[in-house]
PDB file of C-alpha atoms in Angstrom:
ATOM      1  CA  UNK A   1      54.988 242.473 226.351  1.00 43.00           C
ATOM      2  CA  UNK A   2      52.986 243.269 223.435  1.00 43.00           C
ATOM      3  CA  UNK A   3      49.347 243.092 223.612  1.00 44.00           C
ATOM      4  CA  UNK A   4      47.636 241.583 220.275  1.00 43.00           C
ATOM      5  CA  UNK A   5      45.792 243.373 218.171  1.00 43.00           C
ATOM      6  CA  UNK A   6      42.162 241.197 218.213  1.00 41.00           C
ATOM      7  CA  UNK A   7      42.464 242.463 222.630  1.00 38.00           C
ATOM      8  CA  UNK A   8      43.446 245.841 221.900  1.00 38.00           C
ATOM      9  CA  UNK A   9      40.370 246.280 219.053  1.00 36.00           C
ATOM     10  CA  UNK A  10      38.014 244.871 221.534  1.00 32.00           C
ATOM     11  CA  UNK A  11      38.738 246.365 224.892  1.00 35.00           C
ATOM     12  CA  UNK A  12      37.369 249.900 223.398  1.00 35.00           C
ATOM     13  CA  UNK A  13      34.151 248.570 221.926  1.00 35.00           C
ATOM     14  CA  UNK A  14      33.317 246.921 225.352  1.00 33.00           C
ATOM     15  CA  UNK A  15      33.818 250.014 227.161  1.00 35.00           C
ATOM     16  CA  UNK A  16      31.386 251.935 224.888  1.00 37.00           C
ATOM     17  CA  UNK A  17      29.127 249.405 224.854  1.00 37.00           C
ATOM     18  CA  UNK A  18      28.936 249.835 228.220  1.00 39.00           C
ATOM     19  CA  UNK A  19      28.936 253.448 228.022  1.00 37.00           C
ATOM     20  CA  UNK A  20      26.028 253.448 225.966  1.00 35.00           C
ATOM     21  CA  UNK A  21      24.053 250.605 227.882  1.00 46.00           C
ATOM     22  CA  UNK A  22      24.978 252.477 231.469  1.00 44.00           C
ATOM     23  CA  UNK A  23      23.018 255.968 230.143  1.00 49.00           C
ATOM     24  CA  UNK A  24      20.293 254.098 227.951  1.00 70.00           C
ATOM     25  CA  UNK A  25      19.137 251.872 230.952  1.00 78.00           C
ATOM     26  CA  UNK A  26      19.042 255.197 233.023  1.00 82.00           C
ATOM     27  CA  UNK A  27      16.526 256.644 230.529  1.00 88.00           C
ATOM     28  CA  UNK A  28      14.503 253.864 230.684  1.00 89.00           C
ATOM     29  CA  UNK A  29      14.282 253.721 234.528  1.00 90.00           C
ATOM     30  CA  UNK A  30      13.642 257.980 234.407  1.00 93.00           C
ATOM     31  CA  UNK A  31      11.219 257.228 231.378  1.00 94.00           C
ATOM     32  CA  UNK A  32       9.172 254.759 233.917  1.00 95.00           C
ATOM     33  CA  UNK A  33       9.265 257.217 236.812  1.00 96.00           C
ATOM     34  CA  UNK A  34       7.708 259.464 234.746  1.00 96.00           C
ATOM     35  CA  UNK A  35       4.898 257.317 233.494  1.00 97.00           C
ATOM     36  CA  UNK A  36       4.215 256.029 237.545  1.00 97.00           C
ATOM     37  CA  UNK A  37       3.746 259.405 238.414  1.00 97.00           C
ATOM     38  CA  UNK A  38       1.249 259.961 235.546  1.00 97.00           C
ATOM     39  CA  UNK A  39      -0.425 256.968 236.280  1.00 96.00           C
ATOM     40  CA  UNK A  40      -0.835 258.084 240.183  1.00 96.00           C
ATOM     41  CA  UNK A  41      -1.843 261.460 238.757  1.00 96.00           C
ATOM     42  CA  UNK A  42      -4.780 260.076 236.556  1.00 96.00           C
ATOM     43  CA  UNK A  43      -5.757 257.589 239.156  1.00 96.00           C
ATOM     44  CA  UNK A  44      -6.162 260.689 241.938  1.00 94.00           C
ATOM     45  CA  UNK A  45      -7.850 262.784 240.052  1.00 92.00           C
ATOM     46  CA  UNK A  46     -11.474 263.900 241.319  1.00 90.00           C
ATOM     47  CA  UNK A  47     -10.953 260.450 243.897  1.00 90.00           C
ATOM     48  CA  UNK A  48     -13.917 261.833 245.817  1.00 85.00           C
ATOM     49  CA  UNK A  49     -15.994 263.992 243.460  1.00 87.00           C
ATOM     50  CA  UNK A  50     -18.877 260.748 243.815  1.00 87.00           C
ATOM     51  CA  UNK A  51     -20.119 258.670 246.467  1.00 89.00           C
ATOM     52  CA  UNK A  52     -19.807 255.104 247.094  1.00 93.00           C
ATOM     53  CA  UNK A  53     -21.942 253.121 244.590  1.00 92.00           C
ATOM     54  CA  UNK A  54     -23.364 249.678 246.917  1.00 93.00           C
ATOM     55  CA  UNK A  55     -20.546 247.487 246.385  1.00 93.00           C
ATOM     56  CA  UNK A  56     -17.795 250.143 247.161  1.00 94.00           C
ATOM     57  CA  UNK A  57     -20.148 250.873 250.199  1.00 94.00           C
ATOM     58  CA  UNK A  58     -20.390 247.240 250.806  1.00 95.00           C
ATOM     59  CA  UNK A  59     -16.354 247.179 250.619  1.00 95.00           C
ATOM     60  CA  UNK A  60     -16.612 249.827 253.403  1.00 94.00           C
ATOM     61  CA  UNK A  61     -18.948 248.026 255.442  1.00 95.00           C
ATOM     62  CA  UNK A  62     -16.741 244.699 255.170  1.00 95.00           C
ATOM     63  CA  UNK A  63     -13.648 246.897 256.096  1.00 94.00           C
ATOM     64  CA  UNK A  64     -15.146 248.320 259.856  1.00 94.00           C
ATOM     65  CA  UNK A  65     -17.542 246.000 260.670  1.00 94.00           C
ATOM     66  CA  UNK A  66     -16.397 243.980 264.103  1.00 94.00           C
ATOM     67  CA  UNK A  67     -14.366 240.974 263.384  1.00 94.00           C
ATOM     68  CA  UNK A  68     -17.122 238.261 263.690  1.00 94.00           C
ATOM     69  CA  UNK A  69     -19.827 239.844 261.574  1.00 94.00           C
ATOM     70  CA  UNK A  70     -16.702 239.791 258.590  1.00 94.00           C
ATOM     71  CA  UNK A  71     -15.998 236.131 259.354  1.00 92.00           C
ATOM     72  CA  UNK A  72     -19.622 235.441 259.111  1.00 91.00           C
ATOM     73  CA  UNK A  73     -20.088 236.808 255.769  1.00 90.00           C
ATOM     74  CA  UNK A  74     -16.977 234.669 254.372  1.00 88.00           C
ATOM     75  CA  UNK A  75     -18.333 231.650 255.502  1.00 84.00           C
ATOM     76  CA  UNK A  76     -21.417 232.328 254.104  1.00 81.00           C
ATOM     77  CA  UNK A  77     -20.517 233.304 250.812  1.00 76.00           C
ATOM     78  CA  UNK A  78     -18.214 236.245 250.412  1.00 83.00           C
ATOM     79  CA  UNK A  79     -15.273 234.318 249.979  1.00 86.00           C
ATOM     80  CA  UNK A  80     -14.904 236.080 246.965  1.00 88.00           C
ATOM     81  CA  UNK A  81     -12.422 239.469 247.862  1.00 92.00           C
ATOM     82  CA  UNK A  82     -11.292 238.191 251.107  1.00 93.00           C
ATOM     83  CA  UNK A  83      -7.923 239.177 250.860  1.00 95.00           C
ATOM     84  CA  UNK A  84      -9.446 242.627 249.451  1.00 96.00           C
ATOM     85  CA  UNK A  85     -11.475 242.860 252.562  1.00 96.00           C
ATOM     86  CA  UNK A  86      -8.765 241.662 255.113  1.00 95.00           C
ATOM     87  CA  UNK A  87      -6.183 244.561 253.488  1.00 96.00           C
ATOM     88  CA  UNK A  88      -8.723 247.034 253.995  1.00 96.00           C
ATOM     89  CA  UNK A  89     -10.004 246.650 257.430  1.00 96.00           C
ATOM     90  CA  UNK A  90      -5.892 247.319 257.727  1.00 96.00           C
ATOM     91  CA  UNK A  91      -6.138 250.680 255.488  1.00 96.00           C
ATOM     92  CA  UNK A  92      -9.316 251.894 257.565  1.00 94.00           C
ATOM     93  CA  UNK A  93      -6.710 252.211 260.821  1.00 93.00           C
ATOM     94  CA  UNK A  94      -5.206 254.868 259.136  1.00 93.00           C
ATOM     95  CA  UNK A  95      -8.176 256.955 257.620  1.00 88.00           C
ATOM     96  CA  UNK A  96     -12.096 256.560 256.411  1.00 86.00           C
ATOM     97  CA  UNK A  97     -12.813 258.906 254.510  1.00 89.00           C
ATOM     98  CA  UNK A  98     -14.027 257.604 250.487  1.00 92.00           C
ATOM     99  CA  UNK A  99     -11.093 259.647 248.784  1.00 93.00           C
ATOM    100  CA  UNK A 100      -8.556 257.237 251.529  1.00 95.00           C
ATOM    101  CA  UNK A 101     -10.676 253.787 251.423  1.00 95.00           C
ATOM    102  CA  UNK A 102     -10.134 254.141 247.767  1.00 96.00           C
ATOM    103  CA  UNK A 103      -6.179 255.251 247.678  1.00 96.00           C
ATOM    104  CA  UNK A 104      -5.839 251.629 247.876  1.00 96.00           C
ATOM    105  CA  UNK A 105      -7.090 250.780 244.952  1.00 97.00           C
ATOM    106  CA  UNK A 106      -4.777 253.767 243.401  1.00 97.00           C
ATOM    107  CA  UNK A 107      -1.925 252.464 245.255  1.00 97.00           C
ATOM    108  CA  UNK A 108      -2.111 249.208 244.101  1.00 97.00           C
ATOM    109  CA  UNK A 109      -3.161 249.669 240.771  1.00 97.00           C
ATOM    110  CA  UNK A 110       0.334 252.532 239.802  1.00 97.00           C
ATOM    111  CA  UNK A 111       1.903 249.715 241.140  1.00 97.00           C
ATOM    112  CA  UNK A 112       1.308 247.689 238.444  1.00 97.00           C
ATOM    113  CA  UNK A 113       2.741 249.981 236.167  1.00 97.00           C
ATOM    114  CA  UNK A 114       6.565 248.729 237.095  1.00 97.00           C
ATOM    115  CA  UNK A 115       5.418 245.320 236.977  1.00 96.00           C
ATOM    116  CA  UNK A 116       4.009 245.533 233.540  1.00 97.00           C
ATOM    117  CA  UNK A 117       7.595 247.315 231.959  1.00 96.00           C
ATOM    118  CA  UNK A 118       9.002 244.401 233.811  1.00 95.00           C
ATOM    119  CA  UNK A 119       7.253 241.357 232.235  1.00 95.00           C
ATOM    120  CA  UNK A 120       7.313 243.452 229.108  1.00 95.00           C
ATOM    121  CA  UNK A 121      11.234 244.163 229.199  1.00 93.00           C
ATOM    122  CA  UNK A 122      11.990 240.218 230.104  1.00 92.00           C
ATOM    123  CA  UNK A 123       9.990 238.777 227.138  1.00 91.00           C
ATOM    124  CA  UNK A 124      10.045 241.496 224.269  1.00 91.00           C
ATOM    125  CA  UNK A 125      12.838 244.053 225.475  1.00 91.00           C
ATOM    126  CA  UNK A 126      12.799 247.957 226.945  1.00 92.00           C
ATOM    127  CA  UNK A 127      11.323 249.184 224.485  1.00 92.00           C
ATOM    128  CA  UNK A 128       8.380 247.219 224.288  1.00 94.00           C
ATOM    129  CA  UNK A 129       8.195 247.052 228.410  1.00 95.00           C
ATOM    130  CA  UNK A 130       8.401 251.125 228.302  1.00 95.00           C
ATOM    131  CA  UNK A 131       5.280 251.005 225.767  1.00 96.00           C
ATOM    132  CA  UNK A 132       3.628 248.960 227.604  1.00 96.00           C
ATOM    133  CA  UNK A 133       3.896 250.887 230.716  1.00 97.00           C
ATOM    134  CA  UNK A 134       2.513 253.928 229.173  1.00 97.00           C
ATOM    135  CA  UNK A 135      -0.080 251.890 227.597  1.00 97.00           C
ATOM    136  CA  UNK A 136      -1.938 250.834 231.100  1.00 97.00           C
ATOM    137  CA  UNK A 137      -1.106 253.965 232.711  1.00 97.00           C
ATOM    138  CA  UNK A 138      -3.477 255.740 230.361  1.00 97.00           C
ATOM    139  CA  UNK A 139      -5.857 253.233 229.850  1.00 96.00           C
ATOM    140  CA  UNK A 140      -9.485 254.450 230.559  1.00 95.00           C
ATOM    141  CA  UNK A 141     -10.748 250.884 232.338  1.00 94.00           C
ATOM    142  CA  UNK A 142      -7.663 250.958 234.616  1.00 96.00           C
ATOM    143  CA  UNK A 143      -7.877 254.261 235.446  1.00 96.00           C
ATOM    144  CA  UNK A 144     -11.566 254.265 236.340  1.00 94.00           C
ATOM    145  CA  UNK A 145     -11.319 250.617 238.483  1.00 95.00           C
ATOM    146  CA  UNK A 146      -8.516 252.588 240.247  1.00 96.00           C
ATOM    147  CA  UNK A 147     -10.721 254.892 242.014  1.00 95.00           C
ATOM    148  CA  UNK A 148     -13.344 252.445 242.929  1.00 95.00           C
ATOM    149  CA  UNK A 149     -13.478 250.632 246.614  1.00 95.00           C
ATOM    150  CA  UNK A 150     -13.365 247.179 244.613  1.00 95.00           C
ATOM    151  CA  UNK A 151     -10.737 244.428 244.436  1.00 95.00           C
ATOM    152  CA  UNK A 152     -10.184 244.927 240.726  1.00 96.00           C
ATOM    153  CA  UNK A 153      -6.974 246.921 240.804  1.00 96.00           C
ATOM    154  CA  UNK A 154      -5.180 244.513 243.680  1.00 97.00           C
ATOM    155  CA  UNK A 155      -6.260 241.751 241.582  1.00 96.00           C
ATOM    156  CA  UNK A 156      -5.016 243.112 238.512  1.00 97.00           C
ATOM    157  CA  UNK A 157      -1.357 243.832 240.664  1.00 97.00           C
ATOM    158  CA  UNK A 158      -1.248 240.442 242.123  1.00 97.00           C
ATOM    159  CA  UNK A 159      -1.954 238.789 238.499  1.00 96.00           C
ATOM    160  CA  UNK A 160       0.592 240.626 236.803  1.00 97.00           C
ATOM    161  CA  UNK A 161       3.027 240.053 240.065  1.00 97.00           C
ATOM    162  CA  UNK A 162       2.548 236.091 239.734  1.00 95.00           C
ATOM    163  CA  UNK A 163       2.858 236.285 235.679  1.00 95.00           C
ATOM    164  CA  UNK A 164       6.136 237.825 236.809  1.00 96.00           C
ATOM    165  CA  UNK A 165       7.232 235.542 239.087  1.00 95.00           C
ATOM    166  CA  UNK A 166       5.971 232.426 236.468  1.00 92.00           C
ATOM    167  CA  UNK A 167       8.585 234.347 234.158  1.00 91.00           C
ATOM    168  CA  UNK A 168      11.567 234.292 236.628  1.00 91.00           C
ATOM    169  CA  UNK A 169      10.530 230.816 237.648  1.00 89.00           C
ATOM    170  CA  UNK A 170      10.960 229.641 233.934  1.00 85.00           C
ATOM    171  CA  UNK A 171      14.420 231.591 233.624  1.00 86.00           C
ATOM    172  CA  UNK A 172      16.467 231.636 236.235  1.00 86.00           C
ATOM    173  CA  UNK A 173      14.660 228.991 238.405  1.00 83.00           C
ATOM    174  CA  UNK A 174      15.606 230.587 241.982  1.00 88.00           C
ATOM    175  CA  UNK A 175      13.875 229.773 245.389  1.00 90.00           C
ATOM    176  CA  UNK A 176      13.055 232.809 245.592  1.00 93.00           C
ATOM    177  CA  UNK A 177      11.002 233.221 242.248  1.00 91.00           C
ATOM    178  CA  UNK A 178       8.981 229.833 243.349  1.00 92.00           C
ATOM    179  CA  UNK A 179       7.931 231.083 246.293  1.00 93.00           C
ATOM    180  CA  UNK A 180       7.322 234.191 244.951  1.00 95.00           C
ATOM    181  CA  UNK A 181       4.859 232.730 242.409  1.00 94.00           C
ATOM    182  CA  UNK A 182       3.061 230.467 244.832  1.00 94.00           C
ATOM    183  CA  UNK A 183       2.462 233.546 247.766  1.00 95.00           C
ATOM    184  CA  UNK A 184       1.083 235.575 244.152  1.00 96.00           C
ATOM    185  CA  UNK A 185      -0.921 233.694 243.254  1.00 95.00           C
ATOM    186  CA  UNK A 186      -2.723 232.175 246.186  1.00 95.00           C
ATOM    187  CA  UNK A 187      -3.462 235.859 247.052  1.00 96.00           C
ATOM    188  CA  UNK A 188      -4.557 236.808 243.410  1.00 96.00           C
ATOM    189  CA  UNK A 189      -7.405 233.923 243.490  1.00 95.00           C
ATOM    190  CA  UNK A 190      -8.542 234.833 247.214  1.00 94.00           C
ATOM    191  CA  UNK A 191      -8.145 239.079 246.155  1.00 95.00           C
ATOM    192  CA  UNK A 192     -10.377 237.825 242.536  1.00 93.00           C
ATOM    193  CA  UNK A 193     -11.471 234.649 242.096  1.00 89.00           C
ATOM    194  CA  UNK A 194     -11.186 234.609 238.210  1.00 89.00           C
ATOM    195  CA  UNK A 195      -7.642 235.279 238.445  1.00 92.00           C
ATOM    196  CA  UNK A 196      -6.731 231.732 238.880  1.00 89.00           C
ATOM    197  CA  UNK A 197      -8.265 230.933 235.247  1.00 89.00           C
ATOM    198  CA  UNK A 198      -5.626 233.481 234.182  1.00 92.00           C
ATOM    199  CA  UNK A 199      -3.011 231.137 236.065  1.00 89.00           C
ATOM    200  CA  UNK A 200      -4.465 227.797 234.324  1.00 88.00           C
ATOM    201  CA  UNK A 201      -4.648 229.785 230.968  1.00 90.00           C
ATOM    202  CA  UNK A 202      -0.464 230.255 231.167  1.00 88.00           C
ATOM    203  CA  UNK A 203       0.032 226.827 231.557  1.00 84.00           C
ATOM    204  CA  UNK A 204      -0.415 225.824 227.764  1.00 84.00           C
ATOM    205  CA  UNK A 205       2.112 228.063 226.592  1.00 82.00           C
ATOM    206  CA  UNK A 206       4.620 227.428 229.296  1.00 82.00           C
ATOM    207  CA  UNK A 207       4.606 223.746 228.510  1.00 80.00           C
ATOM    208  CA  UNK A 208       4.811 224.658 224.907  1.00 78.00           C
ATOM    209  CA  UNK A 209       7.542 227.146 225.050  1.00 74.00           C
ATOM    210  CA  UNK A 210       9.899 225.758 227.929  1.00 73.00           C
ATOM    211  CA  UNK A 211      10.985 222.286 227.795  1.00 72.00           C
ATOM    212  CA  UNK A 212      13.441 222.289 230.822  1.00 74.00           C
ATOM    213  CA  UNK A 213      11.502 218.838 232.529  1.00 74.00           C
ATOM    214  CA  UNK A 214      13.558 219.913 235.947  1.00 76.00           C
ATOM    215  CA  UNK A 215      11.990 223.516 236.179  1.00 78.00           C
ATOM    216  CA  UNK A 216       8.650 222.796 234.364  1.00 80.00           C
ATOM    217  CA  UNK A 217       8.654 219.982 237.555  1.00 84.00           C
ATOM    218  CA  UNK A 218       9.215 222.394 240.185  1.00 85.00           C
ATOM    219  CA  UNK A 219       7.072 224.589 238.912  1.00 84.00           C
ATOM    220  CA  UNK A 220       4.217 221.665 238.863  1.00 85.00           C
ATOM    221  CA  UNK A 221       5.032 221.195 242.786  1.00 89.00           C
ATOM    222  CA  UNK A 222       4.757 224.755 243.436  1.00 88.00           C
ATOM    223  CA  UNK A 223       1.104 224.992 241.413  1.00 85.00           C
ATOM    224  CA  UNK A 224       0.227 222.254 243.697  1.00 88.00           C
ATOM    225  CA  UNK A 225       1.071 223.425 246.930  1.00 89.00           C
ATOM    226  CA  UNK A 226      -0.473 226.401 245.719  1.00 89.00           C
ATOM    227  CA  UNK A 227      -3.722 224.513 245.325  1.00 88.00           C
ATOM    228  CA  UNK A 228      -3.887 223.601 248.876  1.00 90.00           C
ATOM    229  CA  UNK A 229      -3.795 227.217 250.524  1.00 91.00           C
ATOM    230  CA  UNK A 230      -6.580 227.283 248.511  1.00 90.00           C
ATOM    231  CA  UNK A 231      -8.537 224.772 249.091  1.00 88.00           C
ATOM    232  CA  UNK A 232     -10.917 226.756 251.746  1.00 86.00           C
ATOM    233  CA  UNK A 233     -11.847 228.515 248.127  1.00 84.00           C
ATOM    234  CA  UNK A 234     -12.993 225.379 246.574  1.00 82.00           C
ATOM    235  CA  UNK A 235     -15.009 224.500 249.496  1.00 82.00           C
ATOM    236  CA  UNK A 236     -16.950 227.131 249.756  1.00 77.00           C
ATOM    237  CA  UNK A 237     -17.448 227.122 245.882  1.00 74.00           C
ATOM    238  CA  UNK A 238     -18.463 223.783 246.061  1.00 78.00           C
ATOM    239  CA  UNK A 239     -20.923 223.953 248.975  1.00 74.00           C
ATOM    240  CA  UNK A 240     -22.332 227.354 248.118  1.00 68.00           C
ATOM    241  CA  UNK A 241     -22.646 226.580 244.343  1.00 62.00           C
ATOM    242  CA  UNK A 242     -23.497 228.840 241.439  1.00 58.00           C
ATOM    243  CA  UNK A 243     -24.372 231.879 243.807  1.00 58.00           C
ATOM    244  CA  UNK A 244     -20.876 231.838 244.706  1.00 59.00           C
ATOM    245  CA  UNK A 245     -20.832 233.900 241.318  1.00 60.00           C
ATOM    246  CA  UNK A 246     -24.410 234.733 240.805  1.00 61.00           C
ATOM    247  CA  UNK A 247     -22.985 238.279 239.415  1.00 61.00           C
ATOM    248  CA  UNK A 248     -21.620 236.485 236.458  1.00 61.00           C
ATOM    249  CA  UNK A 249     -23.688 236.412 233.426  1.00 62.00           C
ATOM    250  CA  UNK A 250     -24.273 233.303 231.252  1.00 60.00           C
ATOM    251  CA  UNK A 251     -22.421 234.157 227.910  1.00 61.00           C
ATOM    252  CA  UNK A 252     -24.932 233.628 224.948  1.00 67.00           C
ATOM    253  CA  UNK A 253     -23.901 233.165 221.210  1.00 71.00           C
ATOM    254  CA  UNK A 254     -26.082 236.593 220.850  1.00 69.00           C
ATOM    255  CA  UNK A 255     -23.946 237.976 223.195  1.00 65.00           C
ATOM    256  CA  UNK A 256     -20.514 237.228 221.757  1.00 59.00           C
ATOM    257  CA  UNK A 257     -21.703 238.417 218.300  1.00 67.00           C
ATOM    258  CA  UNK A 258     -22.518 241.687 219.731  1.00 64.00           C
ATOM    259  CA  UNK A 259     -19.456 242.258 221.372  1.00 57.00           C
ATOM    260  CA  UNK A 260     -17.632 241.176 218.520  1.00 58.00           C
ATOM    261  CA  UNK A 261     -19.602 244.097 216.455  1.00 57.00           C
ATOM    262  CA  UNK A 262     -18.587 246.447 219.038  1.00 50.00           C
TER     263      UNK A 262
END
């Protein structure tokens, strides 16, 4: 039987397509090993060459104080970095020392690096995923809230880990992904409460971009679920009121114009 010629011309340019793909994707995953390990590398460096500034020793204090004491300062106001708090008194079991209560922070923070070439590589490509990578692992502000006893870091993770999940959510619309996304973010907004402006700020562009009603509904249903895990958040924001987030400065037009000259 004689095979035709339009089979025969493309059987060998899908096997080096492949070829190539197979060794290029390899790369990529060897290039992203490497920039982890810088990123842990940066983010260990002199970890315990300064002592706990208050909050980081207020962190401390939240993560070995008895178990009443910590749910007394959550009710009264400290709401904010619970799930920070909660993770830690876990990590203290294991060591607490300042170089160890602030591994965490390191931990969570390299792992962010993967889920940054990940959200790159699904909207822009490798390429631009790689870059990205090696783009936060270097970055000055994410290397220095890396090695503080803070929440920053985990929030940061958790953001980028529900951005993530929106992103398989809106393409592949799997169980899975949903669930994902909800569990994210819930813990992003009780890890840093401003996170969950970074959740509301996606929406606009999601209902812009994808116009599938079915998934854009189940997302919708997942959001709102999501909403009542946290309503123990809005309560206390509501009953505690502005000093909730009394660390937050009032933004001035003075303000802005500086920062824009910087």
């Amino acid at each position: 039987m004689r095979t035709s010629p339009a089979k025969s011309t493309l059987e060998p340019q899908l096997a080096s397509s492949a070829e190539v793909s197979a060794p290029s994707s390899f790369r990529s995953y060897q290039l992203l090993v490497a920039i982890t390990a810088l990123a842990v590398l940066l983010r260990s460096l002199f970890l315990s060459s300064k002592s706990f500034w208050m909050d980081e020793g207020f962190s401390a204090f939240m993560a070995q104080t008895d178990f009443t004491t910590f749910m007394n300062y959550v009710r009264h106001g400290e709401i904010n970095m619970v799930a920070y708090y909660g993770l830690l008194r876990l990590w203290t079991h294991f060591g607490r020392g300042e170089a160890f209560i602030r591994s965490l922070s390191v931990l969570a923070s390299a792992a962010t690096i993967p889920l940054v070439y990940l959200i790159g590589k699904r909207l822009c490509g490798v390429r631009v995923g790689i870059v990205a990578a090696l783009l936060l692992a270097v970055h000055p502000g994410h290397v220095e809230y890396a090695q503080e006893a803070r929440s920053y870091a985990l929030g940061v993770f958790l953001l980028c880990l529900f951005t993530y999940f929106l992103l398989r959510c809106l393409y592949t619309g799997s169980v899975l992904a949903y669930l994902g996304y909800a569990g994210a973010l819930v813990l992003a907004v009780y890890t840093f409460l401003l996170t969950g402006l970074v959740a509301l700020s996606q929406w606009p562009v999601v209902l812009r971009r994808f116009k599938s009603a079915h998934r854009l509904g189940s997302l919708a249903i997942t959001l709102a679920c999501s909403g009542l895990f946290l309503l123990p958040v809005a309560f206390v924001v509501w009953s505690k009121g502005p000093g909730v987030a009394d660390w937050i400065r009032l933004v001035s037009w003075h303000t802005l114009g500086r920062s824009w000259r910087l």
